[in-house]
């Protein structure tokens, strides 16, 4: 059974649902995704990061796994990478404080604004990953983690005599 919303009068007018529904009465998901994934302008990089999430690529190479996370507009000090057993966590927490005071026409204006953002990803790494030897670097908004593979010992075939 499909849900339908009446679109006549009162609370259910076109104006009320216009931010959520397109002209045909269906959710306009394409518009919302396009808006969320639009490139950020100027100082809006952190807002775009919070809207889009943290894109992560994991590539398996011959001797290591390479994890790349796109986190533009943050300082290296705001990035926290932790390991818990086979789970690799990448967390970014930023905070800003703006103070503005001005006086005009005999009135004194005080404005204090604080904002903080948190975004994180958790990745379960394969069994062969050596989580004790991870190397990290942050350059041009991209965090790169090199996770070496554990050395596997090749077992020799054992001959069993049949009695």
Coordinates of N, CA and C in Angstrom, one line a residue:
X1 N 0.8 -1.2 0.0 CA 0.0 0.0 0.0 C 0.9 1.2 0.0
X2 N 0.7 2.1 -0.9 CA 1.5 3.3 -1.1 C 0.9 4.4 -0.2
X3 N 1.8 5.2 0.4 CA 1.4 6.4 1.1 C 1.1 7.5 0.1
X4 N 0.1 8.3 0.4 CA -0.1 9.5 -0.5 C -0.5 10.6 0.4
X5 N 0.0 11.8 0.1 CA -0.3 13.0 0.9 C -1.3 13.9 0.1
X6 N -2.4 14.2 0.7 CA -3.3 15.1 0.0 C -2.7 16.5 -0.2
X7 N -2.9 17.0 -1.4 CA -2.2 18.3 -1.8 C -3.2 19.4 -1.9
X8 N -4.3 19.4 -1.1 CA -5.2 20.5 -1.2 C -5.5 21.1 0.1
X9 N -5.4 22.4 0.2 CA -5.8 23.2 1.4 C -5.0 22.9 2.7
X10 N -5.1 23.8 3.6 CA -4.6 23.6 5.0 C -3.1 23.4 5.0
X11 N -2.8 22.4 5.9 CA -1.4 22.1 6.1 C -0.7 21.5 4.9
X12 N -1.5 20.8 4.0 CA -1.0 20.1 2.9 C -1.0 20.8 1.6
X13 N -0.7 22.1 1.6 CA -0.7 22.9 0.4 C 0.7 22.7 -0.3
X14 N 0.7 23.1 -1.6 CA 2.0 23.0 -2.3 C 3.1 23.8 -1.7
X15 N 2.7 24.9 -1.0 CA 3.8 25.8 -0.4 C 4.4 25.0 0.8
X16 N 3.6 24.3 1.5 CA 4.1 23.6 2.7 C 5.1 22.5 2.3
X17 N 4.8 21.7 1.3 CA 5.7 20.6 0.9 C 6.7 20.9 -0.2
X18 N 6.7 22.2 -0.7 CA 7.5 22.5 -1.8 C 9.0 22.2 -1.6
X19 N 9.6 22.4 -0.4 CA 11.0 22.0 -0.2 C 11.3 20.5 -0.4
X20 N 10.2 19.7 -0.2 CA 10.4 18.2 -0.2 C 9.9 17.5 -1.5
X21 N 8.9 18.1 -2.1 CA 8.3 17.4 -3.3 C 8.5 18.3 -4.5
X22 N 8.6 17.6 -5.7 CA 8.7 18.2 -7.0 C 7.3 18.5 -7.5
X23 N 7.3 19.0 -8.7 CA 6.0 19.4 -9.3 C 5.0 18.2 -9.5
X24 N 5.5 17.0 -9.6 CA 4.6 15.9 -9.8 C 4.1 15.2 -8.5
X25 N 4.5 15.7 -7.4 CA 4.1 15.2 -6.1 C 5.0 14.1 -5.6
X26 N 6.1 13.8 -6.2 CA 7.1 12.9 -5.7 C 8.3 13.6 -5.1
X27 N 8.9 12.9 -4.2 CA 10.1 13.6 -3.6 C 11.1 13.9 -4.7
X28 N 11.7 15.1 -4.7 CA 12.7 15.5 -5.6 C 14.1 15.2 -5.1
X29 N 14.4 13.9 -5.2 CA 15.6 13.4 -4.6 C 16.8 13.9 -5.4
X30 N 16.7 14.0 -6.7 CA 17.8 14.4 -7.6 C 18.2 15.8 -7.2
X31 N 17.3 16.7 -7.0 CA 17.6 18.1 -6.6 C 18.4 18.1 -5.3
X32 N 17.9 17.3 -4.3 CA 18.5 17.3 -3.0 C 20.0 16.7 -3.1
X33 N 20.2 15.6 -3.9 CA 21.5 15.1 -4.0 C 22.4 16.1 -4.7
X34 N 21.9 16.7 -5.8 CA 22.7 17.7 -6.5 C 23.1 18.8 -5.6
X35 N 22.2 19.3 -4.7 CA 22.5 20.4 -3.8 C 23.6 19.9 -2.8
X36 N 23.5 18.7 -2.3 CA 24.4 18.2 -1.3 C 25.8 18.0 -1.9
X37 N 25.8 17.6 -3.1 CA 27.1 17.2 -3.7 C 27.7 18.4 -4.5
X38 N 27.1 19.5 -4.5 CA 27.6 20.6 -5.3 C 28.9 21.1 -4.7
X39 N 29.8 21.5 -5.6 CA 31.1 22.0 -5.1 C 31.0 23.2 -4.1
X40 N 31.8 23.2 -3.1 CA 31.7 24.2 -2.2 C 32.4 25.5 -2.7
X41 N 32.0 26.6 -2.2 CA 32.5 27.9 -2.6 C 33.2 28.6 -1.4
X42 N 34.4 29.1 -1.6 CA 35.0 29.9 -0.5 C 35.2 29.1 0.8
X43 N 34.7 29.7 1.9 CA 34.9 29.1 3.2 C 33.8 28.1 3.5
X44 N 33.1 27.6 2.5 CA 32.0 26.7 2.8 C 32.5 25.2 2.7
X45 N 33.8 25.0 2.7 CA 34.3 23.6 2.6 C 33.9 22.8 3.8
X46 N 33.9 23.3 5.0 CA 33.5 22.5 6.1 C 32.1 22.1 6.1
X47 N 31.2 23.1 5.6 CA 29.8 22.8 5.5 C 29.6 21.7 4.5
X48 N 30.3 21.8 3.4 CA 30.1 20.8 2.4 C 30.6 19.4 2.9
X49 N 31.6 19.4 3.7 CA 32.1 18.1 4.3 C 31.0 17.5 5.2
X50 N 30.4 18.3 6.0 CA 29.3 17.8 6.8 C 28.1 17.3 6.0
X51 N 27.9 18.0 4.9 CA 26.7 17.6 4.1 C 27.0 16.3 3.3
X52 N 28.2 16.2 2.7 CA 28.5 15.1 1.9 C 29.0 13.9 2.6
X53 N 29.6 14.0 3.7 CA 30.2 12.9 4.4 C 31.7 12.9 4.0
X54 N 32.3 11.8 4.3 CA 33.8 11.7 4.0 C 34.0 10.5 3.0
X55 N 34.2 10.9 1.8 CA 34.5 9.8 0.8 C 35.8 9.1 1.1
X56 N 35.8 7.8 1.0 CA 36.9 7.0 1.3 C 37.1 6.0 0.2
X57 N 38.4 5.8 -0.2 CA 38.8 4.8 -1.2 C 39.7 3.8 -0.5
X58 N 39.5 2.5 -0.7 CA 40.4 1.5 -0.1 C 40.9 0.7 -1.3
X59 N 42.2 0.7 -1.5 CA 42.9 0.0 -2.6 C 43.8 -1.1 -2.1
X60 N 43.7 -2.3 -2.6 CA 44.6 -3.4 -2.1 C 45.7 -3.4 -3.1
X61 N 46.9 -3.3 -2.6 CA 48.1 -3.5 -3.4 C 48.8 -4.8 -3.1
X62 N 49.9 -5.1 -3.7 CA 50.6 -6.4 -3.5 C 51.0 -6.5 -2.0
X63 N 51.6 -5.5 -1.4 CA 52.1 -5.6 -0.1 C 51.4 -4.7 1.0
X64 N 50.3 -4.0 0.6 CA 49.7 -3.1 1.5 C 48.3 -2.8 1.1
X65 N 47.5 -2.2 2.0 CA 46.2 -1.6 1.6 C 46.4 -0.1 1.7
X66 N 45.9 0.7 0.8 CA 46.0 2.1 0.8 C 44.6 2.7 1.0
X67 N 44.4 3.5 2.1 CA 43.1 4.1 2.4 C 43.3 5.6 2.2
X68 N 42.4 6.1 1.3 CA 42.5 7.6 1.1 C 41.1 8.2 1.4
X69 N 41.1 9.2 2.2 CA 39.9 9.9 2.7 C 40.0 11.4 2.3
X70 N 39.0 11.9 1.6 CA 38.9 13.3 1.2 C 38.3 14.1 2.3
X71 N 39.1 14.9 2.9 CA 38.7 15.8 4.0 C 39.3 17.2 3.8
X72 N 38.8 17.9 2.8 CA 39.3 19.3 2.6 C 38.9 20.3 3.6
X73 N 39.7 21.3 3.8 CA 39.4 22.4 4.7 C 39.6 22.2 6.1
X74 N 40.2 21.1 6.5 CA 40.5 20.9 7.9 C 42.0 20.9 8.2
X75 N 42.3 21.2 9.5 CA 43.7 21.2 9.9 C 44.1 19.8 10.3
X76 N 45.4 19.5 10.1 CA 46.0 18.2 10.4 C 45.7 17.9 11.9
X77 N 45.7 18.9 12.8 CA 45.5 18.7 14.2 C 44.0 18.2 14.5
X78 N 43.1 18.4 13.6 CA 41.7 18.1 13.8 C 41.4 16.6 13.4
X79 N 42.4 15.9 12.9 CA 42.2 14.6 12.4 C 42.6 13.6 13.4
X80 N 41.8 12.6 13.7 CA 42.2 11.6 14.7 C 41.9 10.2 14.1
X81 N 43.0 9.4 14.0 CA 42.9 8.1 13.5 C 43.2 7.1 14.6
X82 N 42.3 6.1 14.8 CA 42.4 5.2 15.8 C 42.2 3.8 15.3
X83 N 42.8 2.8 16.0 CA 42.6 1.4 15.6 C 42.1 0.6 16.8
X84 N 41.1 -0.2 16.6 CA 40.5 -1.0 17.6 C 40.3 -2.4 17.0
X85 N 41.2 -3.3 17.4 CA 41.3 -4.7 16.8 C 41.4 -4.5 15.3
X86 N 40.4 -4.9 14.5 CA 40.5 -4.8 13.0 C 39.7 -3.6 12.4
X87 N 39.3 -2.7 13.3 CA 38.5 -1.5 12.8 C 39.4 -0.3 12.8
X88 N 39.4 0.4 11.7 CA 40.2 1.6 11.5 C 39.2 2.7 11.5
X89 N 39.4 3.7 12.4 CA 38.4 4.8 12.6 C 39.1 6.1 12.2
X90 N 38.5 6.9 11.4 CA 38.9 8.2 11.0 C 37.9 9.2 11.5
X91 N 38.3 10.1 12.4 CA 37.4 11.1 12.9 C 38.0 12.5 12.7
X92 N 37.1 13.4 12.4 CA 37.5 14.8 12.2 C 36.5 15.7 13.0
X93 N 37.1 16.5 14.0 CA 36.2 17.3 14.8 C 36.8 18.7 14.7
X94 N 36.0 19.7 14.3 CA 36.5 21.0 14.2 C 35.5 21.9 15.0
X95 N 36.1 23.0 15.5 CA 35.3 24.0 16.2 C 35.8 25.4 15.9
X96 N 34.9 26.3 15.8 CA 35.2 27.7 15.5 C 34.4 28.6 16.4
X97 N 35.1 29.7 16.7 CA 34.4 30.7 17.5 C 34.6 32.1 16.9
X98 N 33.6 32.8 16.7 CA 33.7 34.1 16.2 C 33.1 35.2 17.1
X99 N 33.9 36.2 17.3 CA 33.4 37.3 18.2 C 33.4 38.6 17.4
X100 N 32.3 39.3 17.6 CA 32.2 40.6 16.9 C 31.5 41.6 17.8
X101 N 32.2 42.7 17.9 CA 31.6 43.8 18.7 C 31.7 45.1 17.9
X102 N 30.6 45.8 17.8 CA 30.6 47.1 17.1 C 29.6 48.0 17.7
X103 N 29.9 49.3 17.5 CA 29.0 50.3 18.1 C 28.6 51.2 17.0
X104 N 27.3 51.4 16.9 CA 26.7 52.3 15.9 C 25.5 53.0 16.5
X105 N 25.4 54.2 16.2 CA 24.2 55.0 16.6 C 23.9 54.9 18.1
X106 N 24.9 54.9 18.9 CA 24.7 54.8 20.4 C 24.4 53.4 20.9
X107 N 24.3 52.4 20.1 CA 24.1 51.1 20.5 C 25.3 50.2 20.3
X108 N 25.5 49.3 21.3 CA 26.7 48.5 21.2 C 26.2 47.0 20.9
X109 N 26.8 46.5 19.9 CA 26.4 45.1 19.4 C 27.4 44.1 19.8
X110 N 27.0 43.0 20.4 CA 27.9 41.9 20.8 C 27.3 40.7 20.1
X111 N 28.3 40.0 19.4 CA 27.9 38.8 18.8 C 28.9 37.7 19.0
X112 N 28.6 36.6 19.6 CA 29.5 35.5 19.9 C 28.8 34.3 19.2
X113 N 29.5 33.7 18.3 CA 29.0 32.5 17.7 C 30.0 31.4 17.8
X114 N 29.5 30.2 18.1 CA 30.4 29.0 18.2 C 29.7 27.9 17.3
X115 N 30.6 27.2 16.6 CA 30.1 26.1 15.9 C 31.1 24.9 16.0
X116 N 30.6 23.7 15.9 CA 31.5 22.6 15.9 C 30.9 21.6 14.9
X117 N 31.8 20.8 14.3 CA 31.3 19.8 13.4 C 32.1 18.5 13.7
X118 N 31.5 17.4 13.5 CA 32.1 16.1 13.7 C 31.7 15.2 12.5
X119 N 32.7 14.5 12.0 CA 32.4 13.5 10.9 C 33.4 12.4 11.2
X120 N 32.9 11.2 10.9 CA 33.8 10.0 11.1 C 33.4 8.9 10.3
X121 N 34.4 8.0 10.0 CA 34.2 6.8 9.3 C 34.9 5.7 10.0
X122 N 34.3 4.5 10.0 CA 34.9 3.3 10.6 C 34.9 2.2 9.5
X123 N 36.1 1.7 9.3 CA 36.3 0.7 8.3 C 36.9 -0.6 8.9
X124 N 36.2 -1.7 8.6 CA 36.7 -3.0 9.1 C 37.7 -3.5 8.0
X125 N 38.9 -3.6 8.5 CA 40.0 -4.0 7.6 C 40.1 -5.5 7.5
X126 N 40.6 -6.0 6.3 CA 40.7 -7.5 6.1 C 41.7 -8.1 7.2
X127 N 41.5 -9.4 7.3 CA 42.3 -10.2 8.3 C 43.8 -10.0 8.1
X128 N 44.2 -9.9 6.9 CA 45.7 -9.8 6.6 C 46.3 -8.5 6.8
X129 N 45.6 -7.5 7.3 CA 46.1 -6.1 7.5 C 46.9 -6.1 8.8
X130 N 48.1 -5.5 8.8 CA 48.9 -5.3 9.9 C 48.6 -4.0 10.6
X131 N 47.7 -4.0 11.5 CA 47.1 -2.7 12.1 C 48.1 -2.1 13.1
X132 N 49.2 -2.7 13.3 CA 50.2 -2.1 14.2 C 51.3 -1.3 13.5
X133 N 51.3 -1.3 12.2 CA 52.3 -0.6 11.4 C 51.7 0.4 10.4
X134 N 50.7 1.1 10.8 CA 50.0 2.0 9.8 C 50.8 3.3 9.8
X135 N 51.0 3.8 8.6 CA 51.6 5.1 8.3 C 50.6 6.1 7.8
X136 N 50.6 7.3 8.2 CA 49.6 8.3 7.8 C 50.2 9.6 7.3
X137 N 49.6 10.2 6.3 CA 50.1 11.5 5.9 C 48.8 12.3 5.4
X138 N 48.9 13.6 5.5 CA 47.8 14.5 5.1 C 48.4 15.6 4.2
X139 N 47.9 15.6 3.0 CA 48.4 16.6 2.0 C 47.3 17.0 1.1
X140 N 47.1 18.3 0.9 CA 46.1 18.9 0.0 C 44.7 18.4 0.2
X141 N 44.3 18.2 1.5 CA 42.9 17.8 1.8 C 42.7 16.3 1.7
X142 N 43.7 15.5 1.5 CA 43.6 14.1 1.3 C 44.4 13.4 2.4
X143 N 43.8 12.6 3.2 CA 44.4 11.8 4.2 C 44.7 10.4 3.6
X144 N 46.0 10.0 3.6 CA 46.4 8.7 3.0 C 47.0 7.9 4.2
X145 N 46.4 6.7 4.3 CA 46.9 5.7 5.3 C 47.4 4.5 4.6
X146 N 48.7 4.1 4.9 CA 49.3 2.9 4.3 C 49.2 1.8 5.4
X147 N 48.4 0.8 5.1 CA 48.3 -0.3 6.0 C 49.0 -1.5 5.4
X148 N 50.2 -1.9 5.9 CA 50.9 -3.0 5.3 C 50.2 -4.3 5.6
X149 N 50.4 -5.3 4.8 CA 49.9 -6.6 5.0 C 50.8 -7.4 5.9
X150 N 50.2 -8.3 6.6 CA 51.0 -9.2 7.5 C 51.7 -10.2 6.6
X151 N 53.0 -10.5 7.0 CA 53.7 -11.5 6.3 C 53.1 -12.9 6.5
X152 N 52.9 -13.5 5.4 CA 52.3 -14.9 5.6 C 53.4 -15.9 5.3
X153 N 53.5 -16.8 6.2 CA 54.5 -17.9 6.1 C 53.9 -19.0 5.2
X154 N 54.7 -19.3 4.3 CA 54.3 -20.4 3.4 C 54.6 -21.7 4.1
X155 N 53.6 -22.5 4.3 CA 53.8 -23.8 4.9 C 54.2 -24.8 3.9
X156 N 55.2 -25.6 4.3 CA 55.6 -26.7 3.5 C 54.6 -27.8 3.6
X157 N 54.4 -28.5 2.6 CA 53.5 -29.7 2.6 C 54.2 -30.8 3.5
X158 N 53.4 -31.3 4.4 CA 54.0 -32.4 5.3 C 53.5 -33.7 4.7
X159 N 54.4 -34.7 4.7 CA 54.1 -36.0 4.3 C 53.7 -36.8 5.5
X160 N 52.6 -37.5 5.4 CA 52.1 -38.3 6.4 C 52.1 -39.8 5.9
X161 N 52.8 -40.5 6.7 CA 52.9 -42.0 6.4 C 51.6 -42.7 6.8
X162 N 51.2 -43.6 5.9 CA 50.0 -44.4 6.2 C 50.5 -45.7 6.8
X163 N 50.0 -46.1 8.0 CA 50.5 -47.3 8.6 C 49.6 -48.5 8.2

